[in-house]
XYZ file of C-alpha atoms in Angstrom:
121
model
C -11.122 -86.706 -80.292
C -9.855 -86.064 -77.432
C -9.641 -82.262 -75.711
C -8.719 -81.130 -72.421
C -10.052 -77.743 -71.065
C -8.435 -75.793 -68.590
C -10.656 -73.367 -66.390
C -10.033 -71.097 -63.451
C -7.734 -68.672 -64.378
C -7.562 -64.668 -63.546
C -6.170 -61.415 -62.205
C -5.408 -62.102 -58.386
C -3.769 -60.053 -56.299
C -0.166 -61.302 -53.756
C -1.124 -63.669 -51.701
C -4.175 -64.849 -53.102
C -5.570 -68.690 -54.385
C -7.128 -70.067 -57.688
C -8.398 -73.448 -58.297
C -7.418 -74.599 -62.080
C -9.449 -77.420 -63.269
C -8.419 -79.276 -66.524
C -11.365 -81.757 -67.944
C -10.237 -84.527 -70.481
C -13.234 -85.277 -72.783
C -13.822 -87.210 -76.045
C -13.389 -90.994 -77.325
C -11.322 -91.543 -74.268
C -10.322 -95.469 -72.944
C -7.734 -94.711 -69.826
C -5.685 -91.219 -68.534
C -2.844 -92.423 -66.958
C -0.399 -89.298 -65.882
C -1.579 -85.946 -65.942
C -0.393 -83.224 -65.099
C 0.768 -78.998 -65.164
C 3.280 -76.936 -67.067
C 3.418 -73.352 -66.902
C 5.010 -70.681 -69.710
C 5.489 -66.966 -68.451
C 6.314 -64.516 -71.135
C 9.692 -64.816 -72.933
C 10.481 -67.958 -71.029
C 10.564 -71.488 -71.840
C 7.362 -74.167 -70.927
C 8.494 -75.360 -67.181
C 6.645 -78.691 -65.417
C 4.617 -78.298 -62.654
C 3.143 -80.839 -61.258
C 2.116 -84.161 -62.429
C -0.279 -86.914 -60.604
C -0.615 -90.485 -61.777
C -3.835 -92.388 -61.897
C -3.197 -93.950 -58.570
C -2.957 -90.387 -57.213
C 0.837 -90.208 -56.512
C 2.094 -86.627 -56.659
C 5.245 -84.877 -57.936
C 5.617 -81.054 -57.788
C 8.267 -78.673 -58.698
C 10.539 -77.640 -55.812
C 9.849 -73.472 -57.083
C 5.958 -74.203 -56.148
C 6.238 -76.968 -53.643
C 4.590 -76.519 -50.192
C 2.088 -73.600 -52.311
C 0.478 -75.710 -55.097
C -1.173 -78.901 -54.512
C -2.274 -81.148 -57.480
C -5.245 -83.494 -57.719
C -8.084 -85.316 -59.693
C -11.003 -86.875 -60.097
C -10.635 -89.848 -62.357
C -14.585 -90.430 -62.721
C -14.604 -86.590 -64.217
C -11.174 -87.266 -66.280
C -10.458 -84.050 -64.430
C -7.428 -82.974 -63.065
C -7.004 -80.166 -60.206
C -3.958 -77.308 -59.512
C -4.640 -75.528 -55.723
C -2.463 -72.839 -56.016
C -1.878 -70.522 -52.542
C -0.112 -67.893 -51.342
C 0.420 -66.549 -54.952
C 3.745 -64.129 -55.987
C 3.916 -61.986 -59.341
C 6.345 -64.786 -60.502
C 3.724 -66.872 -60.963
C 2.295 -65.139 -63.628
C 2.220 -67.414 -66.321
C -0.365 -69.381 -68.823
C -1.162 -72.584 -66.991
C -1.199 -75.887 -69.231
C -2.642 -79.408 -68.459
C -1.468 -82.837 -70.036
C -2.978 -86.410 -69.791
C -1.523 -89.073 -71.582
C -4.871 -90.666 -73.023
C -5.383 -93.734 -74.756
C -8.435 -93.349 -77.170
C -11.235 -96.030 -77.129
C -10.477 -98.733 -79.482
C -6.856 -99.583 -77.948
C -3.605 -97.955 -78.750
C -0.871 -96.377 -77.103
C -1.346 -93.379 -74.508
C -0.424 -90.453 -76.037
C 0.310 -87.059 -74.480
C -2.390 -84.612 -75.287
C -1.832 -80.217 -74.306
C -4.941 -78.211 -73.286
C -5.093 -74.681 -74.566
C -3.728 -72.795 -71.622
C -5.448 -70.594 -69.422
C -4.308 -67.416 -68.030
C -3.163 -66.898 -64.245
C -1.861 -62.801 -63.246
C -0.838 -62.323 -60.254
C -0.792 -58.275 -59.223
C 1.942 -57.070 -56.398
């Protein structure tokens, strides 16, 4: 069984910062790309950022320059540093990982349960 568990969300004032973490646990053989999405109330889930196993990153234009994705492969963990937060960044943030379980097979996309980020003005 594989699980992705996010942490680090919370309530912050506009202009503040948070560091979101997402740890993958279970019978993991390897992890390819990892990433973050977010979903605001009443809106679709949007891609925020992604990172390859080798550390190549890509970030949505809407958050570029404010959000930074990174990962620690030894810990099977991906991070999202979010700076200069704005009220429109309020959303549930979800992490993803393309993971192959022990025993072989294909890499499959797993999702975390989400962590709430609320930015007050």
